[in-house]
N, CA, C and O atoms as a MOPAC input file, in Angstrom:
PM7 MOZYME 1SCF
protein

 N    119.12400 1    68.43900 1   101.75100 1
 C    119.13200 1    68.58700 1   103.40400 1
 C    120.11800 1    67.84400 1   103.92600 1
 O    120.10700 1    66.61300 1   103.96400 1
 N    121.18000 1    68.71000 1   104.43100 1
 C    122.42300 1    68.43200 1   104.98300 1
 C    122.59700 1    66.96300 1   106.43400 1
 O    122.34500 1    67.18600 1   107.61900 1
 N    123.04000 1    65.66100 1   105.91700 1
 C    123.40400 1    64.74600 1   106.64100 1
 C    122.61000 1    65.01800 1   108.29900 1
 O    121.69300 1    64.34500 1   108.76800 1
 N    123.34400 1    66.27800 1   108.98000 1
 C    123.20300 1    66.34400 1   110.59600 1
 C    121.49900 1    66.72500 1   110.52500 1
 O    120.71900 1    66.42900 1   111.43100 1
 N    121.19900 1    67.27300 1   109.55400 1
 C    119.21000 1    67.81800 1   109.97300 1
 C    118.68800 1    66.82300 1   109.42600 1
 O    117.61900 1    66.31100 1   109.75800 1
 N    119.28800 1    66.53200 1   108.68800 1
 C    118.50000 1    64.86500 1   108.07100 1
 C    117.99600 1    63.86700 1   109.64100 1
 O    116.96900 1    63.37000 1   110.10400 1
 N    119.65600 1    64.01400 1   110.05800 1
 C    119.62900 1    62.88900 1   111.42400 1
 C    118.43100 1    63.53400 1   112.59800 1
 O    117.70900 1    62.90300 1   113.36900 1
 N    118.55100 1    65.05900 1   112.38000 1
 C    118.31500 1    65.41900 1   113.59600 1
 C    116.35200 1    65.21900 1   113.72700 1
 O    115.59900 1    65.00000 1   114.67600 1
 N    116.12200 1    65.45600 1   112.10400 1
 C    114.72600 1    65.77000 1   112.03700 1
 C    114.65700 1    63.99600 1   112.06600 1
 O    113.63100 1    63.51900 1   111.58300 1
 N    115.60300 1    63.10900 1   112.55800 1
 C    114.94800 1    61.64700 1   112.07800 1
 C    114.38300 1    60.99600 1   113.71000 1
 O    113.58400 1    60.11700 1   114.03100 1
 N    115.33000 1    62.01300 1   114.52800 1
 C    115.84700 1    61.62100 1   115.62200 1
 C    114.54900 1    62.20300 1   116.43100 1
 O    114.20500 1    61.69100 1   117.49600 1
 N    113.91200 1    63.21600 1   115.89900 1
 C    112.63100 1    64.04900 1   116.55100 1
 C    111.53100 1    63.13500 1   116.31700 1
 O    110.65000 1    62.91800 1   117.14900 1
 N    111.59700 1    62.59100 1   115.14600 1
 C    110.54000 1    61.90300 1   114.82700 1
 C    110.35300 1    60.62300 1   115.89400 1
 O    109.42400 1    60.28800 1   116.62900 1
 N    111.45900 1    60.16300 1   115.66900 1
 C    111.49900 1    58.81000 1   116.95800 1
 C    111.12700 1    59.15300 1   118.14800 1
 O    110.52000 1    58.34600 1   118.85200 1
 N    111.35600 1    60.11000 1   118.47800 1
 C    111.15700 1    61.22100 1   119.67000 1
 C    109.67800 1    60.82200 1   120.10600 1
 O    109.23700 1    60.11600 1   121.01200 1
 N    108.98600 1    61.71000 1   118.89000 1
 C    107.76100 1    61.97300 1   119.16400 1
 C    107.61500 1    60.60100 1   118.68600 1
 O    107.56900 1    60.05100 1   119.78600 1
 N    107.51500 1    59.69600 1   117.88100 1
 C    106.41300 1    58.50700 1   118.17400 1
 C    106.79700 1    58.03700 1   119.32600 1
 O    105.73900 1    57.97400 1   119.95200 1
 N    107.92300 1    57.53400 1   120.25200 1
 C    107.66400 1    57.30400 1   121.57100 1
 C    106.71500 1    58.13200 1   122.34700 1
 O    107.06000 1    57.96100 1   123.51600 1
 N    105.85900 1    58.81500 1   122.32800 1
 C    104.80700 1    59.24400 1   123.03400 1
 C    103.59900 1    59.15300 1   122.77200 1
 O    102.73200 1    59.85800 1   123.28900 1
 N    103.36700 1    58.09700 1   121.77000 1
 C    102.47900 1    57.86700 1   121.05200 1
 C    101.90000 1    56.24900 1   121.40000 1
 O    102.10500 1    55.34200 1   120.59400 1
 N    101.14100 1    56.01400 1   122.72800 1
 C    100.30500 1    54.47200 1   123.36700 1
 C     99.97200 1    54.23400 1   123.00300 1
 O     99.78000 1    55.01200 1   122.06800 1
 N     99.31200 1    53.04900 1   122.84800 1
 C     98.43000 1    51.60700 1   122.77300 1
 C     97.76700 1    51.97100 1   123.72900 1
 O     98.45800 1    51.75900 1   124.72500 1
 N     96.53100 1    52.52900 1   124.09700 1
 C     95.48600 1    52.90400 1   125.73400 1
 C     95.47600 1    51.42900 1   126.64900 1
 O     95.26200 1    51.19400 1   127.83900 1
 N     95.85000 1    50.49100 1   125.35300 1
 C     96.09200 1    49.31200 1   126.55700 1
 C     97.17400 1    48.61400 1   126.74100 1
 O     97.09300 1    47.40100 1   126.93700 1
 N     97.99700 1    49.06200 1   126.71700 1
 C     99.67800 1    48.81200 1   126.87300 1
 C    100.35100 1    49.72400 1   126.84400 1
 O    100.55200 1    50.48100 1   125.89500 1
 N    101.04600 1    49.77100 1   128.55400 1
 C    101.62600 1    50.94500 1   128.78000 1
 C    103.56500 1    51.01800 1   128.27200 1
 O    104.55300 1    51.21600 1   128.97900 1
 N    103.45500 1    50.79400 1   126.97500 1
 C    104.57800 1    51.23400 1   126.27200 1
 C    104.41400 1    51.69500 1   124.80400 1
 O    103.57900 1    51.22300 1   124.03300 1
 N    105.36800 1    52.73900 1   124.48000 1
 C    105.09000 1    53.06000 1   123.03500 1
 C    104.97500 1    52.48300 1   121.80700 1
 O    105.52600 1    51.40900 1   121.56400 1
 N    104.35400 1    53.04500 1   121.04500 1
 C    104.13200 1    52.31800 1   119.77200 1
 C    105.83600 1    51.91200 1   118.85500 1
 O    106.09000 1    50.92900 1   118.15900 1
 N    106.68000 1    53.02000 1   119.19600 1
 C    108.09600 1    52.54800 1   118.71300 1
 C    108.33700 1    51.24900 1   119.50800 1
 O    108.22400 1    50.16000 1   118.94400 1
 N    108.60000 1    51.32900 1   120.54600 1
 C    109.30600 1    50.49200 1   121.46700 1
 C    108.62700 1    48.92900 1   121.03500 1
 O    109.22800 1    47.86500 1   120.88800 1
 N    107.13100 1    49.22700 1   120.89100 1
 C    106.66300 1    48.11900 1   121.04400 1
 C    106.87800 1    46.92600 1   119.47400 1
 O    106.64400 1    45.72000 1   119.39900 1
 N    107.44100 1    47.96400 1   118.33100 1
 C    107.64400 1    47.41500 1   117.36200 1
 C    106.67700 1    47.70700 1   116.16400 1
 O    106.52700 1    47.06100 1   115.12700 1
 N    106.06600 1    48.84800 1   116.58400 1
 C    104.65500 1    48.97300 1   115.53500 1
 C    105.11400 1    49.75200 1   114.30200 1
 O    104.37100 1    49.82000 1   113.32200 1
 N    106.77900 1    50.56900 1   114.32200 1
 C    107.23800 1    51.07800 1   113.10400 1
 C    107.78500 1    50.41300 1   112.21400 1
 O    108.85400 1    49.92400 1   112.58000 1
 N    107.45700 1    50.16800 1   111.07500 1
 C    107.93400 1    49.06300 1   110.46000 1
 C    109.08900 1    50.02500 1   109.16600 1
 O    109.95500 1    49.43900 1   108.51500 1
 N    108.89000 1    51.09100 1   109.08900 1
 C    109.87500 1    52.32500 1   108.65100 1
 C    109.43300 1    53.47300 1   108.37000 1
 O    108.31700 1    53.64200 1   107.87900 1
 N    110.50600 1    54.71500 1   108.73100 1
 C    110.37600 1    55.92000 1   108.42600 1
 C    111.22700 1    56.67400 1   107.52000 1
 O    112.39200 1    56.96200 1   107.79100 1
 N    110.51800 1    57.05300 1   106.22700 1
 C    111.43300 1    57.66600 1   105.54100 1
 C    110.84000 1    59.08800 1   105.31600 1
 O    109.67600 1    59.48000 1   105.39600 1
 N    112.30100 1    59.91600 1   104.92800 1
 C    111.80800 1    61.45800 1   105.10400 1
 C    112.86400 1    62.31500 1   103.60900 1
 O    114.04300 1    62.53100 1   103.32600 1
 N    111.65800 1    62.51600 1   103.10500 1
 C    113.00100 1    63.01500 1   100.98200 1
 C    113.21300 1    64.42200 1   101.58200 1
 O    112.75100 1    64.91400 1   102.61100 1
 N    113.84700 1    64.80800 1   100.86900 1
 C    114.82900 1    65.92400 1   101.37000 1
 C    113.42600 1    67.33800 1   101.01800 1
 O    113.70000 1    68.40100 1   100.46100 1
 N    112.50400 1    67.08700 1   101.33700 1
 C    112.16000 1    68.15900 1   101.24100 1
 C    111.46900 1    68.03400 1   102.66400 1
 O    110.73200 1    68.93900 1   103.05800 1
 N    111.69200 1    67.00300 1   103.36600 1
 C    110.94100 1    66.58800 1   104.64400 1
 C    109.36600 1    66.20100 1   104.82800 1
 O    108.66000 1    66.15300 1   105.83500 1
 N    109.15900 1    66.00100 1   103.74700 1
 C    107.88700 1    65.10100 1   103.65000 1
 C    108.23700 1    63.39600 1   104.39000 1
 O    109.34200 1    62.90000 1   104.16800 1
 N    107.28600 1    62.68800 1   105.17400 1
 C    107.42500 1    62.01700 1   106.29300 1
 C    106.37000 1    60.75400 1   105.65800 1
 O    105.14100 1    60.81500 1   105.66000 1
 N    107.16500 1    59.67200 1   105.14900 1
 C    105.89900 1    58.35000 1   105.32600 1
 C    106.78700 1    57.30900 1   106.04800 1
 O    107.95000 1    56.91700 1   106.13900 1
 N    105.23500 1    57.05300 1   106.61600 1
 C    106.01100 1    56.26400 1   107.87000 1
 C    104.86900 1    54.74900 1   107.79500 1
 O    103.66200 1    54.97000 1   107.69500 1
 N    105.32100 1    53.43500 1   107.84500 1
 C    104.86300 1    52.28600 1   107.67100 1
 C    104.63100 1    51.47500 1   108.77800 1
 O    105.51600 1    50.70200 1   109.14500 1
 N    103.25500 1    51.56200 1   109.53100 1
 C    102.93000 1    51.09500 1   110.58800 1
 C    102.32400 1    49.59600 1   110.87800 1
 O    102.23600 1    48.95200 1   109.83300 1
 N    102.01300 1    49.09300 1   111.70400 1
 C    101.15400 1    48.56900 1   112.12500 1
 C    100.30800 1    48.50400 1   113.28500 1
 O    100.28000 1    49.51500 1   113.98600 1
 N     99.63000 1    47.53900 1   113.61900 1
 C     99.47800 1    47.20200 1   115.14200 1
 C     99.47000 1    45.48500 1   115.47500 1
 O     99.60300 1    44.60500 1   114.62400 1
 N     99.26900 1    45.27900 1   116.99200 1
 C     99.62700 1    43.93800 1   117.91100 1
 C     98.51000 1    43.50100 1   116.96000 1
 O     98.93300 1    42.69400 1   116.13200 1
 N     97.30600 1    43.77100 1   116.84100 1
 C     96.33000 1    42.73000 1   116.00700 1
 C     95.45000 1    43.70600 1   115.19100 1
 O     95.01100 1    44.78000 1   115.60300 1
 N     95.21100 1    43.01500 1   113.63600 1
 C     94.63600 1    44.38500 1   112.89700 1
 C     93.04300 1    44.84100 1   113.03100 1
 O     92.53200 1    45.69300 1   112.30500 1
 N     92.15600 1    43.92400 1   114.38300 1
 C     91.21000 1    44.87500 1   114.83400 1
 C     91.57600 1    45.48300 1   116.14500 1
 O     91.12200 1    45.01300 1   117.18900 1
 N     92.19900 1    46.27900 1   116.13600 1
 C     92.87200 1    46.89500 1   117.18400 1
 C     91.27100 1    48.46900 1   117.14500 1
 O     90.77500 1    49.27100 1   116.35300 1
 N     91.16000 1    48.09900 1   118.32700 1
 C     89.84700 1    49.07000 1   118.90200 1
 C     90.39300 1    50.63800 1   118.90000 1
 O     89.63900 1    51.59100 1   118.70000 1
 N     91.92000 1    50.77100 1   119.17100 1
 C     92.16900 1    52.24400 1   119.50000 1
 C     93.18000 1    52.48300 1   118.62000 1
 O     94.26700 1    52.96300 1   118.94000 1
 N     92.62300 1    51.93600 1   116.73800 1
 C     93.51900 1    51.92800 1   115.62200 1
 C     93.43900 1    53.52300 1   115.16100 1
 O     94.40800 1    54.25900 1   114.97700 1
 N     91.99200 1    53.87900 1   115.01600 1
 C     91.86100 1    55.59300 1   114.54400 1
 C     92.68700 1    56.11800 1   115.92000 1
 O     93.89400 1    56.23800 1   115.71100 1
 N     92.39200 1    56.34400 1   116.85100 1
 C     93.22000 1    57.04600 1   117.67700 1
 C     94.59300 1    56.94800 1   117.94800 1
 O     95.08600 1    57.88200 1   118.58100 1
 N     95.49600 1    55.79100 1   117.52000 1
 C     96.66200 1    55.82700 1   117.15000 1
 C     97.06000 1    56.25800 1   116.40200 1
 O     98.00300 1    56.93800 1   116.80600 1
 N     96.92100 1    56.33500 1   115.20500 1
 C     96.65400 1    56.49100 1   113.68300 1
 C     97.32900 1    58.25600 1   113.81100 1
 O     98.31100 1    58.90800 1   113.45500 1
 N     95.78200 1    58.45400 1   114.71700 1
 C     95.51700 1    60.20600 1   114.15300 1
 C     96.73800 1    61.06100 1   115.61600 1
 O     96.96800 1    62.22400 1   115.28400 1
 N     97.36300 1    60.73100 1   116.83100 1
 C     98.11000 1    60.37900 1   117.14900 1
 C     99.54700 1    60.82400 1   116.66000 1
 O    100.26300 1    61.82400 1   116.70100 1
 N     99.58000 1    59.37100 1   116.11600 1
 C    100.66600 1    59.80700 1   115.05300 1
 C    100.76000 1    61.22400 1   114.25900 1
 O    101.46900 1    62.23100 1   114.23600 1
 N     99.83200 1    60.78700 1   113.74500 1
 C     99.52400 1    62.25000 1   112.13700 1
 C    100.01400 1    63.18900 1   113.18500 1
 O    101.21700 1    63.39800 1   113.34700 1
 N     99.21800 1    63.67200 1   113.79100 1
 C     99.62700 1    64.95400 1   115.28200 1
 C    101.10000 1    65.11300 1   115.67700 1
 O    101.63700 1    66.20700 1   115.50000 1
 N    101.85700 1    63.97800 1   116.25700 1
 C    103.00400 1    64.19300 1   116.22400 1
 C    103.98500 1    64.34400 1   115.55100 1
 O    105.08300 1    64.78200 1   115.89500 1
 N    103.62700 1    63.97600 1   114.52600 1
 C    104.62500 1    63.86100 1   113.43500 1
 C    104.73600 1    65.64500 1   112.84800 1
 O    105.52500 1    66.57900 1   112.99000 1
 N    103.52900 1    65.40900 1   112.19300 1
 C    103.17200 1    66.71900 1   112.26000 1
 C    103.62700 1    68.44700 1   112.78900 1
 O    103.92500 1    69.50600 1   112.23600 1
 N    103.46200 1    67.94400 1   114.12900 1
 C    104.28000 1    68.51000 1   115.28500 1
 C    106.30400 1    68.83700 1   115.38500 1
 O    106.87400 1    69.60500 1   116.16000 1
 N    106.67400 1    68.31200 1   114.75900 1
 C    108.05200 1    68.01500 1   114.60600 1
 C    108.34800 1    69.23300 1   113.66200 1
 O    107.66900 1    69.57600 1   112.69500 1
 N    109.51600 1    69.83100 1   114.14100 1
 C    110.05600 1    71.08600 1   113.36900 1
 C    110.45500 1    70.89500 1   112.73900 1
 O    111.52500 1    70.35400 1   113.01900 1
 N    110.13900 1    71.07800 1   111.04400 1
 C    110.76000 1    71.24700 1   110.10400 1
 C    109.68200 1    69.89900 1   109.39000 1
 O    109.59400 1    70.05800 1   108.17200 1
 N    109.06100 1    68.93800 1   109.78400 1
 C    107.96800 1    68.36100 1   108.40000 1
 C    107.48500 1    68.88900 1   107.92600 1
 O    106.84700 1    69.74500 1   108.53900 1
 N    107.39000 1    68.83500 1   106.60300 1
 C    106.09600 1    69.35900 1   105.78500 1
 C    105.14700 1    68.67900 1   105.54100 1
 O    104.20300 1    69.20600 1   104.95300 1
 N    105.10000 1    67.57300 1   105.83600 1
 C    103.77100 1    66.38100 1   105.77200 1
 C    104.00000 1    65.22800 1   106.39700 1
 O    105.00300 1    64.79000 1   106.96000 1
 N    103.00100 1    64.82200 1   106.23200 1
 C    102.70600 1    63.20700 1   106.86700 1
 C    102.08600 1    62.31200 1   106.23300 1
 O    100.88500 1    62.55000 1   106.10900 1
 N    102.69600 1    60.72700 1   105.47400 1
 C    101.76600 1    59.98700 1   105.14800 1
 C    101.57600 1    58.62900 1   105.71700 1
 O    101.91500 1    57.67900 1   105.01100 1
 N    101.21100 1    58.46300 1   106.58500 1
 C    100.94800 1    56.87400 1   107.65400 1
 C    100.70100 1    55.89400 1   106.42700 1
 O    100.13900 1    56.38100 1   105.44600 1
 N    100.98800 1    54.86000 1   106.40300 1
 C    100.61300 1    53.44600 1   105.91900 1
 C    100.48000 1    52.43000 1   106.91200 1
 O    101.15400 1    51.95900 1   107.82800 1
 N     98.93600 1    52.20600 1   106.18900 1
 C     99.05200 1    50.66100 1   107.42500 1
 C     99.10500 1    49.59000 1   106.48400 1
 O     98.40800 1    49.38100 1   105.49100 1
 N    100.24800 1    48.81900 1   107.07000 1
 C    100.65900 1    47.29000 1   107.10100 1
 C    100.59200 1    46.03800 1   107.71800 1
 O    101.18500 1    45.81700 1   108.77400 1
 N     99.95200 1    45.25200 1   107.17300 1
 C     99.86400 1    44.05000 1   108.26100 1
 C    100.75200 1    42.87500 1   107.69300 1
 O    100.26300 1    41.75500 1   107.84300 1
 N    101.96000 1    42.94900 1   107.07400 1
 C    103.09000 1    42.30300 1   106.07200 1
 C    104.59700 1    42.95000 1   106.32600 1
 O    105.02400 1    43.79900 1   105.54300 1
 N    105.46000 1    42.45600 1   107.58300 1
 C    105.44000 1    41.48300 1   107.84200 1
 C    104.28200 1    41.39500 1   109.64300 1
 O    104.47500 1    42.22300 1   110.53400 1
 N    103.23600 1    40.29100 1   109.77100 1
 C    102.49400 1    40.67900 1   110.73700 1
 C    102.97900 1    40.36400 1   112.15800 1
 O    103.54200 1    39.31400 1   112.46600 1
 N    102.67300 1    41.50000 1   113.09200 1
 C    103.48800 1    41.93100 1   113.78800 1
 C    103.44100 1    40.45800 1   114.80000 1
 O    102.71300 1    39.48400 1   114.60900 1
 N    104.29200 1    40.61600 1   115.73500 1
 C    104.80400 1    39.21500 1   116.86200 1
 C    105.63700 1    40.13700 1   118.02600 1
 O    106.02200 1    41.28900 1   117.82600 1
 N    105.79700 1    39.50400 1   119.07000 1
 C    106.47300 1    39.94300 1   120.37500 1
 C    107.96500 1    40.05500 1   120.00600 1
 O    108.41100 1    40.99500 1   120.66300 1
 N    108.76200 1    39.60500 1   119.37700 1
 C    110.12000 1    39.79600 1   118.97300 1
 C    110.47600 1    41.09800 1   118.47100 1
 O    111.64900 1    41.47100 1   118.48100 1
 N    109.29100 1    42.00000 1   117.91800 1
 C    109.58800 1    42.74600 1   117.16000 1
 C    109.70100 1    44.08900 1   118.51200 1
 O    109.73200 1    45.30900 1   118.35000 1
 N    109.71700 1    43.77900 1   119.01800 1
 C    109.92700 1    44.62900 1   120.60300 1
 C    111.13700 1    45.01100 1   121.20300 1
 O    111.94300 1    44.08900 1   121.32700 1
 N    111.46200 1    46.02300 1   121.57700 1
 C    112.72200 1    46.41700 1   121.86800 1
 C    112.91700 1    45.46500 1   123.18900 1
 O    111.97100 1    44.77200 1   123.56000 1
 N    113.73100 1    45.45500 1   123.64500 1
 C    114.36800 1    44.67100 1   125.15900 1
 C    113.06200 1    45.29600 1   126.23100 1
 O    112.20000 1    44.70800 1   126.88400 1
 N    113.33500 1    46.51000 1   126.08100 1
 C    112.88700 1    47.41900 1   127.42900 1
 C    111.50600 1    46.97100 1   127.43800 1
 O    110.98500 1    46.50000 1   128.44800 1
 N    110.69700 1    47.15800 1   125.94800 1
 C    109.55900 1    46.78500 1   126.07400 1
 C    109.27300 1    45.63200 1   126.18200 1
 O    108.08900 1    45.45300 1   126.46700 1
 N    109.78700 1    44.87600 1   126.08700 1
 C    109.74300 1    43.35600 1   126.52300 1
 C    109.94700 1    43.48600 1   128.17300 1
 O    108.92000 1    43.23300 1   128.80200 1
 N    110.85400 1    43.76100 1   128.79200 1
 C    110.86700 1    43.94400 1   129.86500 1
 C    110.17400 1    44.49200 1   130.74300 1
 O    110.12800 1    44.08700 1   131.90500 1
 N    109.39000 1    45.73000 1   130.19600 1
 C    108.04300 1    46.37800 1   130.73500 1
 C    106.62700 1    45.48600 1   130.67800 1
 O    105.83900 1    45.62900 1   131.61400 1
 N    106.31000 1    44.60000 1   129.62700 1
 C    105.14900 1    44.15700 1   129.97900 1
 C    105.64000 1    42.29800 1   130.35800 1
 O    104.79900 1    41.40700 1   130.24000 1
 N    106.88300 1    42.04800 1   130.73800 1
 C    107.23500 1    40.80000 1   131.46500 1
 C    106.83900 1    39.66000 1   130.18800 1
 O    106.02000 1    38.74100 1   130.19200 1
 N    107.66900 1    40.08000 1   129.24400 1
 C    107.62500 1    38.82800 1   128.02700 1
 C    108.90700 1    38.69300 1   127.17300 1
 O    109.24100 1    39.15900 1   126.08400 1
 N    109.77400 1    37.50400 1   128.49300 1
 C    110.35800 1    37.11400 1   128.26800 1
 C    111.03600 1    36.24000 1   127.04200 1
 O    112.15400 1    35.74400 1   127.18200 1

């Protein structure tokens, strides 16, 4: 894959992730810092490591399903594998500055 195409695919994946929200938090999961890793191979198979703000998140199934559907809809993506990880444990320092401002968590 040409580097430019790879970057476009990665940008499209990130844009798609920014449309996924935890129903209880008005900030997208990417800016919340819930996405730990995005890997795309030369065949456009995508692997994502993600977590939740708490291991017993009641919206976990909904969020994972939303991520799966939105990444599969990105042009050129062949397959999506989502790995739930809890190491390192999520904390508010993983949020973007914009997310901390939105949630008043300085």
